[in-house]
Tab-separated table of C-alpha atoms in Angstrom:
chain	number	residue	atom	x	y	z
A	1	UNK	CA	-29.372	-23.484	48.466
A	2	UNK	CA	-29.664	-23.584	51.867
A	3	UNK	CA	-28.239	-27.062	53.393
A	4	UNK	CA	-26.109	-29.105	55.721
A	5	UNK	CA	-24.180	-31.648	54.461
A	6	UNK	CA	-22.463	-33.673	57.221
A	7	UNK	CA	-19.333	-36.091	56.192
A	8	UNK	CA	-16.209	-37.750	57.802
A	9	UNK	CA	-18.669	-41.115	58.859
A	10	UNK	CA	-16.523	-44.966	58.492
A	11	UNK	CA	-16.120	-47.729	60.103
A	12	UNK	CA	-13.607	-47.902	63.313
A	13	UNK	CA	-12.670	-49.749	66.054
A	14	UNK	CA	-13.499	-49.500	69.937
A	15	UNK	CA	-11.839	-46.973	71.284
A	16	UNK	CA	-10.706	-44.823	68.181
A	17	UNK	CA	-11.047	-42.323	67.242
A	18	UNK	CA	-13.269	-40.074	64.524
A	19	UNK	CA	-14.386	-36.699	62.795
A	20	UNK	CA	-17.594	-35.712	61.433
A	21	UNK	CA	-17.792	-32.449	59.941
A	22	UNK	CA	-20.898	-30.597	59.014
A	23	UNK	CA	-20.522	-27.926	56.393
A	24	UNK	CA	-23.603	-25.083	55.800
A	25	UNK	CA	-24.629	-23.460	52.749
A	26	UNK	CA	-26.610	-20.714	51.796
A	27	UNK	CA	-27.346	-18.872	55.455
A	28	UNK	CA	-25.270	-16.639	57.934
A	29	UNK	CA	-23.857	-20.004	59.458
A	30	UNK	CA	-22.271	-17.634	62.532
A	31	UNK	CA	-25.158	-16.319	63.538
A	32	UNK	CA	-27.227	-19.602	64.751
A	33	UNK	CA	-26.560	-21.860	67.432
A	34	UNK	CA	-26.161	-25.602	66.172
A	35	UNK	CA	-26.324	-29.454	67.550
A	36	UNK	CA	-25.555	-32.886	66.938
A	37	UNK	CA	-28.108	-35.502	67.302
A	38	UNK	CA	-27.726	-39.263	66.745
A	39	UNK	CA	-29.940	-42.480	65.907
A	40	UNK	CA	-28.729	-46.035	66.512
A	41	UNK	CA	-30.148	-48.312	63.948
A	42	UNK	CA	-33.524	-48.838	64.213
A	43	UNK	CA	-33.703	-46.763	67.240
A	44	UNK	CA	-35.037	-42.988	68.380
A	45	UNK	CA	-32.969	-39.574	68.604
A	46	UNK	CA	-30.810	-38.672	70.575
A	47	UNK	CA	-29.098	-35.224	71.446
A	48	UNK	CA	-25.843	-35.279	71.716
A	49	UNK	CA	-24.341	-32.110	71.676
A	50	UNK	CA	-24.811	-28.403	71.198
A	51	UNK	CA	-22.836	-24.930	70.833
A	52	UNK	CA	-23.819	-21.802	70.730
A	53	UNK	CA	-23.035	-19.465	67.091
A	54	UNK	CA	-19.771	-17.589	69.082
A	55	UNK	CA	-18.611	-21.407	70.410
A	56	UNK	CA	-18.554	-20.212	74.194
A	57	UNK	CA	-21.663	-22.431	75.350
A	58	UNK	CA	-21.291	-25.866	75.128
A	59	UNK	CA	-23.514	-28.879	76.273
A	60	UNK	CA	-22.908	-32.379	76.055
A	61	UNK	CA	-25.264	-35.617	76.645
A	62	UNK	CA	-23.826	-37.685	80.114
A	63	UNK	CA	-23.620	-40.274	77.599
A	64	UNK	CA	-20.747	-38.786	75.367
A	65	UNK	CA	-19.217	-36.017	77.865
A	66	UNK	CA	-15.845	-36.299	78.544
A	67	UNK	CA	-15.439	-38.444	74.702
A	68	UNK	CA	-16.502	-35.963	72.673
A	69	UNK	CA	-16.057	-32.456	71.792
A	70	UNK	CA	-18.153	-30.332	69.873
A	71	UNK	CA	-16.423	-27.398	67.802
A	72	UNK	CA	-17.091	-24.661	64.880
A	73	UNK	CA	-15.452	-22.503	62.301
A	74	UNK	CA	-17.682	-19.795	61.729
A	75	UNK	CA	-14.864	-18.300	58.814
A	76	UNK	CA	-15.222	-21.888	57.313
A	77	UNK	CA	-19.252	-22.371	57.988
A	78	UNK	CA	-17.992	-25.414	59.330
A	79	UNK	CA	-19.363	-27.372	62.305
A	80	UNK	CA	-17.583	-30.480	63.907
A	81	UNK	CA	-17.745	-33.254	66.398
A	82	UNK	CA	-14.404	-34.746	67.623
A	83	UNK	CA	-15.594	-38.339	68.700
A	84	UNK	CA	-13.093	-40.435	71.181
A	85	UNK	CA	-12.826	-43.530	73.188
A	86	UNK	CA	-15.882	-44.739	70.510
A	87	UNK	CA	-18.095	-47.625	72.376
A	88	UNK	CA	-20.170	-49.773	70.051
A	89	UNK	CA	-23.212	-47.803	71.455
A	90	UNK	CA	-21.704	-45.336	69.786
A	91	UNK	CA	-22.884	-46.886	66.823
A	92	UNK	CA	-25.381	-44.295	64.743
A	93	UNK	CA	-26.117	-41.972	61.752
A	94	UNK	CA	-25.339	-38.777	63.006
A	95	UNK	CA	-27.188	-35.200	61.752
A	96	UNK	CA	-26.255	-31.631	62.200
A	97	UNK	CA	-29.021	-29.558	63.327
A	98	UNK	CA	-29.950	-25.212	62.862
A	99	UNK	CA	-31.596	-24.027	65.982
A	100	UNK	CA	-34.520	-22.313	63.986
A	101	UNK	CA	-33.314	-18.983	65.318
A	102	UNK	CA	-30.334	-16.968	65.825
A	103	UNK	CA	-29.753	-16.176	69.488
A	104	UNK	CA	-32.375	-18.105	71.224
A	105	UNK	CA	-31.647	-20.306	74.716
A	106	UNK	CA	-35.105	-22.225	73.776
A	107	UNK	CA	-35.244	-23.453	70.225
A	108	UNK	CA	-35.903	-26.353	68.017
A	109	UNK	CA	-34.088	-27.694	65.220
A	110	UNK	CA	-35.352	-26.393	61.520
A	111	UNK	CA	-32.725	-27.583	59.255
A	112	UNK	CA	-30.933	-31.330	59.737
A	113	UNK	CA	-28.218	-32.895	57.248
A	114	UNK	CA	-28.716	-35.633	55.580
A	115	UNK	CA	-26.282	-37.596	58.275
A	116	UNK	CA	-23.043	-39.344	58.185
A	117	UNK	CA	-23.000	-43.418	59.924
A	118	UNK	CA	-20.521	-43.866	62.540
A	119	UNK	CA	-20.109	-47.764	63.011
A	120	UNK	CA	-17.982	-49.190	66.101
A	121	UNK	CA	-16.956	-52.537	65.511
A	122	UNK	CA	-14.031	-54.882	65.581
B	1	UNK	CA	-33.186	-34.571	83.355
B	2	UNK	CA	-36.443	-34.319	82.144
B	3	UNK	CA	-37.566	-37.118	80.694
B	4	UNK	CA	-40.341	-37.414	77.841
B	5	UNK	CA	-42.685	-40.043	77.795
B	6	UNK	CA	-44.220	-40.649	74.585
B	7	UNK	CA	-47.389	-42.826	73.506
B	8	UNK	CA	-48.443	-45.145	71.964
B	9	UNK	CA	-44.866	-46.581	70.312
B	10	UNK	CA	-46.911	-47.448	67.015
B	11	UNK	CA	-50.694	-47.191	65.753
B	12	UNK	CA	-52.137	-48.595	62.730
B	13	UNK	CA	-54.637	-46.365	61.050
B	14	UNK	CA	-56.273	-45.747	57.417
B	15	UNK	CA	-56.100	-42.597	55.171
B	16	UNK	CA	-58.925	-40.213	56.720
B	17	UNK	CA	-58.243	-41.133	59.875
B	18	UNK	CA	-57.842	-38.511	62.982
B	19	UNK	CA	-54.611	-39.543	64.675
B	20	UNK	CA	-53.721	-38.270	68.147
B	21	UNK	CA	-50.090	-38.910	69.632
B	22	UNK	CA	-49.066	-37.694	73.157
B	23	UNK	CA	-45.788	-36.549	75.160
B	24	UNK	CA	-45.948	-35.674	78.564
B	25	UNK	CA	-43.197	-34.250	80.196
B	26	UNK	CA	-41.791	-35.374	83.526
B	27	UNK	CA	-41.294	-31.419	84.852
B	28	UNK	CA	-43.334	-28.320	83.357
B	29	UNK	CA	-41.917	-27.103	80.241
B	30	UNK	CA	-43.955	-24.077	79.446
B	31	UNK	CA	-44.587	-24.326	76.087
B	32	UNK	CA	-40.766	-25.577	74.572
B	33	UNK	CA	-41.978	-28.434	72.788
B	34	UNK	CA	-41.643	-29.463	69.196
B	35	UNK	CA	-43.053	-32.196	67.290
B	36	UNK	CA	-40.980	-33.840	64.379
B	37	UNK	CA	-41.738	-36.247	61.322
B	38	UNK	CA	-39.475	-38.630	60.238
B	39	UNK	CA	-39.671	-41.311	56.932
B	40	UNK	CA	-37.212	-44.436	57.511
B	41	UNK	CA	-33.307	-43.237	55.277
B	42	UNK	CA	-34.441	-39.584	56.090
B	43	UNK	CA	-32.929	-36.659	58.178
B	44	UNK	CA	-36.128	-35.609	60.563
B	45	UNK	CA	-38.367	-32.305	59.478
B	46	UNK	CA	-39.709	-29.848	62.091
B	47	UNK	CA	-43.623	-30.105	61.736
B	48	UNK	CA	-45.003	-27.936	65.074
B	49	UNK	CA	-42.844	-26.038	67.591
B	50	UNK	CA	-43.982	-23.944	70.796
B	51	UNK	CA	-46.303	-26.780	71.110
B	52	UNK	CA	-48.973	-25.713	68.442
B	53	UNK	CA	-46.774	-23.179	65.654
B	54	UNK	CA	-47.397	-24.803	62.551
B	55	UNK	CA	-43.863	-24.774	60.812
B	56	UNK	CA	-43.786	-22.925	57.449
B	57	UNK	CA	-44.868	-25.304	54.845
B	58	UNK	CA	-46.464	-27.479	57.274
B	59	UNK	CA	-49.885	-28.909	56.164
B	60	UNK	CA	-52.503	-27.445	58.553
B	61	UNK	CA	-54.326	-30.668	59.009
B	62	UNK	CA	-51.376	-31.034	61.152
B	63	UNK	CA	-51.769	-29.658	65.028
B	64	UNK	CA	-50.477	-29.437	68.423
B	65	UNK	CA	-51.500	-28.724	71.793
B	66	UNK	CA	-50.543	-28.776	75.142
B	67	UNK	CA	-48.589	-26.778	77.968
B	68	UNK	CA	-47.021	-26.927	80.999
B	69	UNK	CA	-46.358	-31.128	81.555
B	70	UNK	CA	-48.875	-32.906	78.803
B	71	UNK	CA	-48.595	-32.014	75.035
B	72	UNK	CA	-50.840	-33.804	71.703
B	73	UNK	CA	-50.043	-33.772	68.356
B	74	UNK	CA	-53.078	-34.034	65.950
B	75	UNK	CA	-53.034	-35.260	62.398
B	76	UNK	CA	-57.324	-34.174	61.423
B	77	UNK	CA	-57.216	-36.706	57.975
B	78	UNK	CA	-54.302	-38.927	57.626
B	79	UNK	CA	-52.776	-38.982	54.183
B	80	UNK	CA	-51.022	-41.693	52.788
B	81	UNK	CA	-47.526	-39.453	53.042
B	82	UNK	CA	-47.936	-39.210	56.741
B	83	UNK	CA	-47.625	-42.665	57.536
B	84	UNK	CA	-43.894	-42.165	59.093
B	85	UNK	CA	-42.631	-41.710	62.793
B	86	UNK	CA	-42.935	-38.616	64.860
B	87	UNK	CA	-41.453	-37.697	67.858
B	88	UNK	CA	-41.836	-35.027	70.293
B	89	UNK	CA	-38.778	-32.854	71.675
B	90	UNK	CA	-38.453	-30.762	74.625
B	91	UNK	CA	-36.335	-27.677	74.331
B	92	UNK	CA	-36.998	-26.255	77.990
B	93	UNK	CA	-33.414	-27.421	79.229
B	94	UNK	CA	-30.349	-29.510	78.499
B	95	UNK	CA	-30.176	-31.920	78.296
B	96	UNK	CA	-32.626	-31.919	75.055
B	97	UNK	CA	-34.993	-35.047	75.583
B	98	UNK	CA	-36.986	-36.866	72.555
B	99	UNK	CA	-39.950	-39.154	72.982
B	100	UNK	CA	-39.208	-42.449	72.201
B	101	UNK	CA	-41.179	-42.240	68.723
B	102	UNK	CA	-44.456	-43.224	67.391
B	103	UNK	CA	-44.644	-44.843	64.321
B	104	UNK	CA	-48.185	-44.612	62.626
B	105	UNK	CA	-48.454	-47.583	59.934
B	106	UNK	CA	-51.128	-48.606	57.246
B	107	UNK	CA	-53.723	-50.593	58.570
């Protein structure tokens, strides 16, 4: 089946520090280019990060650059998002996206996980 | 960064309807625009990208218009599984932008 099934969500306090993984199933996971995106409760999306399917072009959102860092393991079809310094605005479920094809700059997103939550709070 | 104006925020209409939700764009965007559906607990689903390719598996009372700066997603006769929240996405440039959302309700 083809899926993404993020994990590694939880509760944790301003200014930790946290791991969501995103592990894909059932495509060539090394040949697309993949994101993050984010939604606060109750609110719209938001990008937050993407990489390209080799991992040498990265982008971040203003909002998280410098706090986060967006990686992948193509050998482990593994995508992940290294979250620091976490802000209560931080606060969101957070998806995994598939660029809907492999190699393009201009592309939306044709495959989302199911999302992991990611609540800041003391 | 380009922003993405999206409107109206919410419309109630009633199974048959024709529903018509707009994103303009602040810069021109050729034609890197996609429209997504989203039902509250669930991950969003691509519905229309390039600003009128119907995704596969996509009803085809479902449509989308629009280049350059102004875009319009059409739903021709509302069923009662598309009352959800759509937003629009520009792809042009990163940062990626969404709309803010339109949520079309029962009325």
């Amino acid at each position: 089946e083809v899926q993404l099934v993020e994990s590694g969500g939880g509760l944790v306090q301003p200014g930790g520090t946290l791991r969501l993984s995103c592990a894909a199933s059932g495509f060539t996971f090394s040949s697309y280019e993949m994101n993050w995106v984010r939604q606060a409760p109750g609110k719209g999306l938001e990008w937050v990060s993407y990489i390209s399917s080799s991992g040498s072009t990265i982008y971040y959102a203003d909002s998280v650059k410098g706090r986060f860092t967006i990686s992948r393991d193509n050998a482990k079809n593994s995508l992940y998002l290294q979250m620091s310094s976490l802000r209560a605005e931080d606060t969101a479920v957070y998806y995994c996206a598939r660029d809907c094809r492999s190699g393009s700059t201009h592309d939306a997103y044709d495959m989302w996980g199911q999302g992991t939550m990611v609540t800041v709070s003391s | 960064a380009i922003r993405i104006t999206q409107s109206p925020s919410s419309l109630s209409a009633s199974t048959g309807d024709r529903v018509t939700i707009t994103c303009r764009a602040s810069q021109d965007i050729s034609s890197y625009l996609a429209w997504y559906q989203q039902k509250p607990g669930i991950a969003p689903k691509l519905l229309i990208y390039a600003a009128s390719t119907l995704q596969s598996g996509v009803p085809s009372r479902f449509s989308g218009s629009g280049s350059g700066t102004d875009f319009t997603l059409t739903i021709s006769c509302l069923q009662s599984e598309d009352f959800a929240t759509y937003y629009c996405q520009q792809y042009y440039d990163y940062p990626r932008g969404f709309g803010g959302g339109t949520k079309v309700e029962i009325k």
